[in-house]
Amino acid sequence: MTSRIRALIAALVVVVVAFGGALYLGYRSGLSVAQIGSVRTTDVASISDLRSLFAGNGEQQALDFAFRSVVEKFYKPVDAQRLLDGERTGLLSTLRHDKHVTTAALPTTKASGDLSTDRALADRQLAYAETHYGNAASEAELTQAAIRGMTDALRDPYTVYLTPHEMQGLNESLAGGNFGGIGVYIVQDPRRGTILVDPIETLPAARAGMKPGDEVLRVDGNSTKGVKLDTVERMIRGSAGTIVTIVVHPYKKDTMRTYRIAREIIHVPTVKAKQEDGFSYVRLLDFGQTSADEMRRALADGRAHHARGYILDLRDNGGGLLEAAVRISSYFVPSGTIVSTINRQGHREDQTALGTSMPGVAPLVILVNKYTASASEITAGALQDYGLAKLVGTKTFGKGVVQSIYPLPDNGALKITTARYITPLGRDIQHKGINPDIVVTQNPDPSLFDTRNDRQLAAAKAYLRKQTTTR
């Protein structure tokens, strides 16, 4: 994928929905790569919370639950007036722009400062919209608009409402895929609205000849101009064995090209590993449910081949599960804190090494760049703090906050930033990133990774050679 595409992915944080591991469509979606990061799936709504959502008016109960969750769980104090104004903005935007009710109007609401009263005011706004404009939009559409408006009002790119479709994709990405697709990463240019792809090696799109940076113009005869990313996702997905016809504008070329690609069941491994020049090279694409087990196998293979050193490539790895970061870091850190999370009340929770360290996986170099984010930064920061690895490359992205998932009865969910995190030595990397020990600048283009032109990888090997010859 080109550096331009990666820059676009970084720009997408205000509209994306899952975490740095991203959603797979037989692709890793622009629904987040470098920014969504360390999601804590353990911090979810209780069973009693969820049951209450189905009592009475389910839509208003969902809004009530969302309002309360944001107020109580967001990692910074929340102004209730901002949420009420955001809800109103979200409702009006949907009615005026999506449903073309140009005359839509809602009364203004003033927060009282009392949580119960303000929740009731939020419910009243939604009820007003349903009463006066229920013929133009369904209750579900209005509820989603209200919740999305509240989360948008926080101006936190990581606190978002996940539609049921997006939540399904999130679950699929954590499990490593296993659905019908063609095997491409996908992102939407937020300025032009164009759809850009990056094929995954060995999967159908790459085998058909599709190239990084190709702009998707049509899918099965349907134009993608002005179409949302998740809609294009549904257009490309389908049952294994069926054919999808995709017309693209190749990157930096004037011609168009048409591909007819047979869909397959896509499982996307998160680890690519090989033995080369006496070293074990392990590239970790994201931190999903299977990543720790894949990493353990890769490290064990390196030991079996008597690797003289290890290279962990975290470039362009946007993160994933906090649990996966702790498990993977624990293969290198024998004991001590891996990362500490701090919530709004200042409560600190230490995530410690699991006692599963693997002897002999040293010396270690970690490759990083400006798209190394979140869970990747947790691992890189911990190993750098303990002096267990040298970081080579350029400064990382700088995402030092953690999200939690709160399910909603429509099968969607809230993803809320609930805490910030610090490294074992107390470094807060939010908006700062982590500086590498050895700076090696390079165009952040994945097509350069693991090639003769990969200066960062060459520098890592040079460092390891020096370490292994001076022992």
Coordinates of C-alpha atoms in Angstrom, one line a residue:
M1 CA 0.0 0.0 0.0
T2 CA 1.3 3.4 -0.9
S3 CA 2.2 6.1 1.7
R4 CA -0.7 8.2 0.3
I5 CA -3.1 5.4 1.1
R6 CA -1.7 5.1 4.6
A7 CA -2.0 8.8 5.1
L8 CA -5.7 8.5 4.1
I9 CA -6.2 5.7 6.6
A10 CA -4.7 7.9 9.3
A11 CA -7.2 10.6 8.3
L12 CA -10.1 8.3 8.6
V13 CA -10.1 8.1 12.3
V14 CA -13.1 10.4 12.6
V15 CA -15.3 8.1 10.6
V16 CA -13.9 4.6 11.4
V17 CA -15.5 2.0 13.5
A18 CA -13.3 -0.7 14.8
F19 CA -9.7 -1.0 15.9
G20 CA -6.4 -1.1 14.6
G21 CA -6.6 -4.6 13.5
A22 CA -9.4 -3.4 11.3
L23 CA -12.3 -5.1 9.6
Y24 CA -11.7 -7.6 7.0
L25 CA -13.7 -7.9 3.8
G26 CA -11.3 -10.4 2.6
Y27 CA -9.7 -7.1 3.2
R28 CA -8.6 -5.0 6.1
S29 CA -10.8 -2.0 6.0
G30 CA -10.2 1.6 6.4
L31 CA -12.6 1.1 9.3
S32 CA -9.5 1.5 11.0
V33 CA -5.9 0.7 10.9
A34 CA -3.6 3.0 12.7
Q35 CA -5.8 4.5 15.3
I36 CA -8.4 2.4 16.8
G37 CA -6.1 0.3 18.8
S38 CA -6.4 -1.4 22.1
V39 CA -9.9 -2.4 22.6
R40 CA -10.8 -4.0 26.0
T41 CA -13.6 -6.5 25.3
T42 CA -13.7 -7.4 29.0
D43 CA -15.3 -4.1 29.9
V44 CA -18.8 -4.5 28.5
A45 CA -22.3 -3.9 29.7
S46 CA -23.6 -6.2 32.4
I47 CA -26.4 -8.7 31.7
S48 CA -28.7 -6.7 33.8
D49 CA -27.9 -3.6 31.7
L50 CA -28.6 -5.5 28.5
R51 CA -31.9 -6.9 29.8
S52 CA -33.1 -3.5 30.8
L53 CA -32.6 -2.4 27.2
F54 CA -35.4 -4.7 26.0
A55 CA -37.9 -3.4 28.5
G56 CA -40.4 -0.8 27.4
N57 CA -39.4 1.4 24.4
G58 CA -36.3 -0.4 23.3
E59 CA -35.1 2.5 21.1
Q60 CA -35.3 5.0 24.0
Q61 CA -33.8 2.5 26.4
A62 CA -30.9 2.2 24.0
L63 CA -30.4 5.9 23.9
D64 CA -30.7 6.1 27.7
F65 CA -28.1 3.4 28.1
A66 CA -25.8 5.2 25.6
F67 CA -26.2 8.5 27.4
R68 CA -25.4 7.0 30.8
S69 CA -22.5 4.9 29.5
V70 CA -20.8 7.9 27.9
V71 CA -21.2 10.1 30.9
E72 CA -20.0 7.5 33.3
K73 CA -17.3 5.7 31.3
F74 CA -15.6 8.3 29.0
Y75 CA -12.1 8.9 30.1
K76 CA -12.7 12.6 30.5
P77 CA -15.5 14.5 32.3
V78 CA -18.5 14.9 30.0
D79 CA -20.7 18.0 29.6
A80 CA -24.3 16.8 29.4
Q81 CA -25.2 19.9 27.4
R82 CA -22.7 18.8 24.7
L83 CA -24.4 15.4 24.5
L84 CA -27.8 16.9 24.2
D85 CA -26.7 19.3 21.5
G86 CA -24.9 16.5 19.7
E87 CA -28.0 14.3 19.8
R88 CA -30.0 17.2 18.3
T89 CA -27.4 17.8 15.6
G90 CA -27.3 14.1 14.8
L91 CA -31.1 13.9 14.4
L92 CA -31.4 17.0 12.3
S93 CA -28.5 15.9 10.1
T94 CA -30.2 12.6 9.4
L95 CA -33.6 14.2 8.7
R96 CA -32.4 17.0 6.6
H97 CA -29.6 15.4 4.6
D98 CA -30.3 11.7 4.6
K99 CA -34.1 11.8 4.6
H100 CA -34.4 15.2 2.7
V101 CA -36.8 16.7 5.3
T102 CA -35.4 20.1 4.7
T103 CA -37.8 21.8 7.1
A104 CA -37.0 19.5 10.0
A105 CA -36.7 21.3 13.3
L106 CA -36.3 20.3 16.9
P107 CA -36.7 22.3 20.1
T108 CA -33.6 23.2 22.0
T109 CA -32.9 21.5 25.3
K110 CA -31.0 22.8 28.3
A111 CA -29.1 20.4 30.5
S112 CA -29.9 20.5 34.3
G113 CA -26.8 18.9 35.6
D114 CA -28.7 16.0 37.1
L115 CA -27.9 12.7 35.3
S116 CA -31.4 11.3 35.5
T117 CA -33.1 14.5 34.4
D118 CA -30.6 14.9 31.5
R119 CA -31.2 11.3 30.4
A120 CA -34.9 12.1 30.3
L121 CA -34.3 15.2 28.2
A122 CA -32.3 13.1 25.7
D123 CA -35.2 10.6 25.6
R124 CA -37.6 13.5 25.0
Q125 CA -35.7 14.8 22.1
L126 CA -35.7 11.4 20.4
A127 CA -39.5 11.0 21.2
Y128 CA -40.1 14.4 19.6
A129 CA -38.3 13.4 16.4
E130 CA -40.2 10.1 16.3
T131 CA -43.5 11.8 16.8
H132 CA -43.1 14.5 14.2
Y133 CA -40.9 12.8 11.6
G134 CA -41.6 9.1 12.1
N135 CA -43.0 8.9 8.6
A136 CA -39.6 9.9 7.1
A137 CA -37.3 7.8 9.3
S138 CA -37.7 4.7 11.3
E139 CA -37.3 4.6 15.1
A140 CA -34.1 2.6 14.6
E141 CA -32.6 5.2 12.2
L142 CA -33.5 8.0 14.5
T143 CA -32.0 6.3 17.5
Q144 CA -28.8 5.5 15.7
A145 CA -28.6 9.2 14.5
A146 CA -29.1 10.4 18.1
I147 CA -26.5 8.1 19.5
R148 CA -24.0 8.9 16.7
G149 CA -24.6 12.6 17.3
M150 CA -23.8 12.3 21.0
T151 CA -20.5 10.4 20.3
D152 CA -19.6 12.8 17.5
A153 CA -20.1 15.7 20.0
L154 CA -17.3 14.3 22.1
R155 CA -14.8 15.0 19.3
D156 CA -12.9 11.9 20.2
P157 CA -12.2 9.9 17.0
Y158 CA -12.2 6.6 18.9
T159 CA -15.6 7.0 20.6
V160 CA -18.1 5.9 18.1
Y161 CA -21.4 4.1 17.5
L162 CA -20.9 0.8 15.7
T163 CA -23.8 -0.3 13.5
P164 CA -24.8 -4.0 13.6
H165 CA -22.9 -4.5 10.3
E166 CA -19.8 -2.8 11.7
M167 CA -20.0 -4.9 14.9
Q168 CA -20.2 -8.0 12.8
G169 CA -17.1 -7.0 10.9
L170 CA -15.3 -6.3 14.2
N171 CA -16.1 -9.7 15.5
E172 CA -14.9 -11.3 12.2
S173 CA -11.7 -9.3 12.2
L174 CA -10.9 -10.4 15.7
A175 CA -11.4 -14.0 14.7
G176 CA -9.2 -13.6 11.7
G177 CA -11.8 -13.5 8.9
N178 CA -13.4 -16.7 7.6
F179 CA -16.0 -15.2 5.2
G180 CA -16.4 -14.8 1.5
G181 CA -14.2 -12.1 0.0
I182 CA -11.4 -11.4 -2.5
G183 CA -8.6 -10.5 -0.1
V184 CA -7.9 -6.8 -0.2
Y185 CA -7.4 -4.0 2.3
I186 CA -9.7 -1.1 1.5
V187 CA -9.9 2.6 2.5
Q188 CA -12.0 5.5 1.4
D189 CA -10.4 8.9 0.7
P190 CA -12.3 11.3 3.0
R191 CA -11.9 14.2 0.7
R192 CA -12.6 12.7 -2.7
G193 CA -14.7 9.7 -1.5
T194 CA -12.8 7.3 -3.8
I195 CA -12.2 3.7 -2.7
L196 CA -8.6 2.5 -2.7
V197 CA -7.4 -1.0 -2.3
D198 CA -4.3 -3.0 -1.3
P199 CA -4.4 -6.7 -2.2
I200 CA -3.2 -9.2 0.4
E201 CA -0.5 -11.6 -0.9
T202 CA -1.6 -15.0 -2.2
L203 CA -5.3 -14.2 -1.9
P204 CA -7.7 -13.9 -4.9
A205 CA -7.4 -10.2 -5.7
A206 CA -3.6 -10.3 -5.7
R207 CA -3.6 -13.5 -7.8
A208 CA -5.8 -11.8 -10.3
G209 CA -3.3 -9.0 -10.7
M210 CA -4.9 -6.2 -8.7
K211 CA -2.2 -3.7 -7.4
P212 CA -1.8 -1.5 -4.3
G213 CA -3.4 1.9 -4.8
D214 CA -5.9 0.8 -7.4
E215 CA -9.0 2.9 -7.3
V216 CA -12.3 1.0 -7.4
L217 CA -14.7 2.6 -9.9
R218 CA -17.4 0.0 -10.2
V219 CA -18.4 -3.3 -8.6
D220 CA -20.7 -5.6 -10.7
G221 CA -21.6 -2.6 -12.8
N222 CA -22.5 -0.3 -9.8
S223 CA -20.5 2.9 -9.4
T224 CA -18.7 3.5 -6.2
K225 CA -18.8 7.2 -6.6
G226 CA -20.2 8.8 -3.4
V227 CA -20.9 5.4 -1.9
K228 CA -20.0 4.7 1.7
L229 CA -17.2 2.3 2.6
D230 CA -19.5 -0.3 4.2
T231 CA -21.7 -0.3 1.2
V232 CA -18.8 -1.0 -1.1
E233 CA -17.8 -3.8 1.4
R234 CA -21.2 -5.4 1.0
M235 CA -20.9 -5.1 -2.8
I236 CA -17.6 -6.9 -2.8
R237 CA -18.4 -9.6 -0.3
G238 CA -20.4 -12.6 -1.3
S239 CA -20.6 -16.4 -1.1
A240 CA -17.5 -18.4 -1.8
G241 CA -17.3 -19.5 -5.5
T242 CA -19.3 -16.6 -6.9
I243 CA -17.7 -14.0 -9.2
V244 CA -17.4 -10.3 -8.6
T245 CA -16.5 -8.0 -11.4
I246 CA -14.5 -4.9 -10.4
V247 CA -13.4 -2.0 -12.6
V248 CA -10.4 -0.1 -11.2
H249 CA -8.3 2.8 -12.2
P250 CA -4.7 1.6 -11.6
Y251 CA -2.5 3.7 -9.4
K252 CA -0.5 6.3 -11.4
K253 CA -1.9 5.1 -14.8
D254 CA -4.4 6.6 -17.2
T255 CA -6.2 3.4 -18.2
M256 CA -8.9 1.4 -16.6
R257 CA -8.8 -2.4 -15.9
T258 CA -11.6 -4.9 -15.3
Y259 CA -11.1 -7.9 -13.0
R260 CA -13.4 -10.9 -12.7
I261 CA -12.5 -12.5 -9.4
A262 CA -13.9 -15.6 -7.7
R263 CA -14.7 -15.1 -4.1
E264 CA -13.2 -17.4 -1.5
I265 CA -13.5 -18.1 2.2
I266 CA -10.9 -15.7 3.5
H267 CA -8.8 -16.3 6.6
V268 CA -6.2 -13.6 7.1
P269 CA -3.3 -14.7 9.3
T270 CA -1.9 -11.9 11.4
V271 CA 1.7 -13.2 11.4
K272 CA 4.1 -13.7 8.5
A273 CA 7.4 -15.3 9.5
K274 CA 10.5 -16.6 7.8
Q275 CA 14.2 -17.5 8.5
E276 CA 16.6 -15.4 6.5
D277 CA 20.3 -14.6 6.8
G278 CA 20.4 -16.5 10.1
F279 CA 17.7 -14.3 11.6
S280 CA 14.0 -14.9 12.3
Y281 CA 11.9 -12.2 10.7
V282 CA 8.3 -11.9 12.0
R283 CA 5.9 -9.4 10.7
L284 CA 2.8 -8.9 12.9
L285 CA -0.1 -7.3 11.0
D286 CA -2.4 -6.7 13.9
F287 CA -3.3 -7.8 17.4
G288 CA -6.3 -10.1 17.1
Q289 CA -7.6 -13.2 18.9
T290 CA -5.2 -15.6 17.1
S291 CA -2.2 -13.3 17.0
A292 CA -0.5 -14.4 20.2
D293 CA -0.7 -18.1 19.3
E294 CA 0.6 -17.3 15.8
M295 CA 3.5 -15.3 17.3
R296 CA 4.4 -18.1 19.7
R297 CA 4.6 -20.5 16.8
A298 CA 6.8 -18.1 14.8
L299 CA 9.2 -17.6 17.7
A300 CA 9.4 -21.3 18.4
D301 CA 10.2 -21.9 14.7
G302 CA 13.0 -19.3 15.0
R303 CA 14.4 -21.2 18.0
A304 CA 14.2 -24.5 16.1
H305 CA 16.2 -23.0 13.3
H306 CA 18.8 -21.6 15.9
A307 CA 18.1 -18.0 14.8
R308 CA 21.0 -15.7 15.8
G309 CA 18.5 -12.8 16.3
Y310 CA 14.9 -11.8 15.9
I311 CA 13.2 -9.0 14.0
L312 CA 9.6 -8.1 15.0
D313 CA 8.1 -5.9 12.3
L314 CA 5.3 -3.7 13.6
R315 CA 5.4 -1.2 10.8
D316 CA 1.8 -0.3 9.7
N317 CA 0.4 -2.3 12.6
G318 CA -2.5 -0.2 13.9
G319 CA -3.1 -2.3 17.1
G320 CA -5.9 -4.5 18.2
L321 CA -6.7 -6.2 21.5
L322 CA -5.0 -5.1 24.7
E323 CA -5.0 -8.7 25.8
A324 CA -3.1 -9.7 22.7
A325 CA -0.5 -7.0 23.3
V326 CA 0.0 -8.3 26.9
R327 CA 0.3 -11.9 25.7
I328 CA 2.7 -11.2 23.0
S329 CA 4.8 -8.9 25.2
S330 CA 4.9 -11.6 27.8
Y331 CA 6.9 -13.9 25.4
F332 CA 9.8 -11.4 25.9
V333 CA 9.2 -9.9 29.3
P334 CA 9.7 -12.4 32.1
S335 CA 8.0 -10.4 34.9
G336 CA 6.8 -6.9 35.7
T337 CA 4.3 -4.5 34.3
I338 CA 3.5 -4.5 30.6
V339 CA 1.2 -1.5 30.5
S340 CA -0.8 0.5 33.0
T341 CA -4.3 1.9 32.2
I342 CA -5.6 4.9 34.1
N343 CA -9.3 5.8 34.1
R344 CA -11.0 9.2 34.6
Q345 CA -11.1 8.7 38.4
G346 CA -7.3 8.2 38.3
H347 CA -7.6 4.5 39.1
R348 CA -4.6 2.7 37.8
E349 CA -4.7 -0.9 36.7
D350 CA -1.4 -2.7 35.9
Q351 CA -1.3 -5.4 33.2
T352 CA 1.6 -7.6 34.2
A353 CA 3.6 -10.2 32.4
L354 CA 2.0 -13.6 32.3
G355 CA 5.0 -15.7 33.1
T356 CA 5.1 -17.2 29.6
S357 CA 8.5 -15.8 28.5
M358 CA 10.3 -17.8 25.9
P359 CA 14.1 -18.1 26.5
G360 CA 16.4 -17.5 23.7
V361 CA 14.4 -15.0 21.6
A362 CA 17.1 -12.4 21.7
P363 CA 18.7 -10.2 20.6
L364 CA 15.6 -8.5 19.3
V365 CA 14.9 -5.6 17.0
I366 CA 11.4 -4.0 16.5
L367 CA 10.7 -2.2 13.3
V368 CA 8.4 0.8 13.7
N369 CA 7.0 3.7 11.7
K370 CA 4.4 6.4 11.9
Y371 CA 1.6 3.9 11.4
T372 CA 2.7 1.8 14.3
A373 CA 0.0 2.5 16.8
S374 CA -1.9 1.6 20.0
A375 CA -1.4 -2.1 20.9
S376 CA 1.8 -2.0 18.8
E377 CA 3.0 0.9 20.8
I378 CA 2.2 -1.0 24.0
T379 CA 4.4 -3.9 23.0
A380 CA 7.2 -1.7 21.5
G381 CA 7.2 0.6 24.5
A382 CA 7.3 -2.2 27.1
L383 CA 10.2 -4.0 25.4
Q384 CA 12.1 -0.7 24.9
D385 CA 11.5 0.3 28.6
Y386 CA 12.9 -3.1 29.8
G387 CA 15.9 -2.9 27.4
L388 CA 14.8 -6.1 25.7
A389 CA 14.6 -4.7 22.2
K390 CA 16.1 -1.9 20.0
L391 CA 13.5 0.0 18.0
V392 CA 14.5 0.8 14.4
G393 CA 12.6 3.1 12.0
T394 CA 10.7 6.3 12.6
K395 CA 8.6 7.7 15.4
T396 CA 5.3 5.8 16.1
F397 CA 1.8 7.2 15.7
G398 CA 1.1 8.1 19.3
K399 CA -2.2 6.6 20.4
G400 CA -2.2 6.2 24.2
V401 CA -5.9 5.6 24.9
V402 CA -8.0 2.5 25.4
Q403 CA -11.5 1.7 24.2
S404 CA -14.2 -0.5 25.6
I405 CA -17.1 -2.1 23.8
Y406 CA -20.7 -1.7 25.1
P407 CA -23.3 -3.9 23.2
L408 CA -26.6 -2.4 22.3
P409 CA -29.9 -4.3 21.7
D410 CA -29.8 -3.6 17.9
N411 CA -26.7 -5.8 17.7
G412 CA -24.6 -2.6 17.3
A413 CA -22.4 -1.3 20.1
L414 CA -20.8 1.8 21.6
K415 CA -17.0 2.0 21.5
I416 CA -16.0 4.4 24.2
T417 CA -12.5 5.7 25.1
T418 CA -12.4 4.7 28.8
A419 CA -8.8 5.1 29.8
R420 CA -5.4 6.3 28.9
Y421 CA -2.3 4.1 29.2
I422 CA 1.3 4.5 30.1
T423 CA 4.4 2.3 29.5
P424 CA 6.2 0.5 32.3
L425 CA 8.5 3.6 32.9
G426 CA 5.4 5.8 33.0
R427 CA 5.6 7.3 29.5
D428 CA 2.4 8.8 28.2
I429 CA 2.6 8.5 24.4
Q430 CA -0.7 10.1 23.4
H431 CA 0.0 12.4 20.5
K432 CA 3.7 12.0 21.2
G433 CA 4.6 8.5 19.9
I434 CA 7.7 6.5 20.7
N435 CA 11.1 7.5 19.3
P436 CA 13.1 4.6 17.9
D437 CA 16.6 3.9 19.2
I438 CA 18.0 3.9 15.7
V439 CA 16.3 6.3 13.3
V440 CA 16.1 5.1 9.7
T441 CA 13.8 7.2 7.5
Q442 CA 12.0 5.4 4.7
N443 CA 8.9 6.0 2.6
P444 CA 6.2 4.2 4.6
D445 CA 5.2 2.1 1.6
P446 CA 4.5 -1.6 2.5
S447 CA 5.6 -2.6 -1.0
L448 CA 9.1 -1.8 0.2
F449 CA 8.9 -4.0 3.2
D450 CA 11.1 -7.1 3.2
T451 CA 12.7 -6.2 -0.1
R452 CA 16.2 -5.2 -1.2
N453 CA 15.1 -1.6 -0.9
D454 CA 14.0 -1.9 2.7
R455 CA 16.6 0.3 4.5
Q456 CA 14.9 -0.2 7.9
L457 CA 15.1 -4.0 7.6
A458 CA 18.7 -3.7 6.4
A459 CA 19.6 -1.6 9.4
A460 CA 17.9 -4.1 11.8
K461 CA 20.0 -6.9 10.3
A462 CA 23.1 -4.9 10.5
Y463 CA 22.5 -4.2 14.2
L464 CA 21.8 -7.9 14.9
R465 CA 25.0 -8.9 13.0
K466 CA 27.0 -6.6 15.2
Q467 CA 25.4 -7.9 18.3
T468 CA 25.9 -11.5 17.4
T469 CA 29.5 -11.2 16.3
T470 CA 30.6 -9.3 19.5
R471 CA 29.1 -11.8 22.0

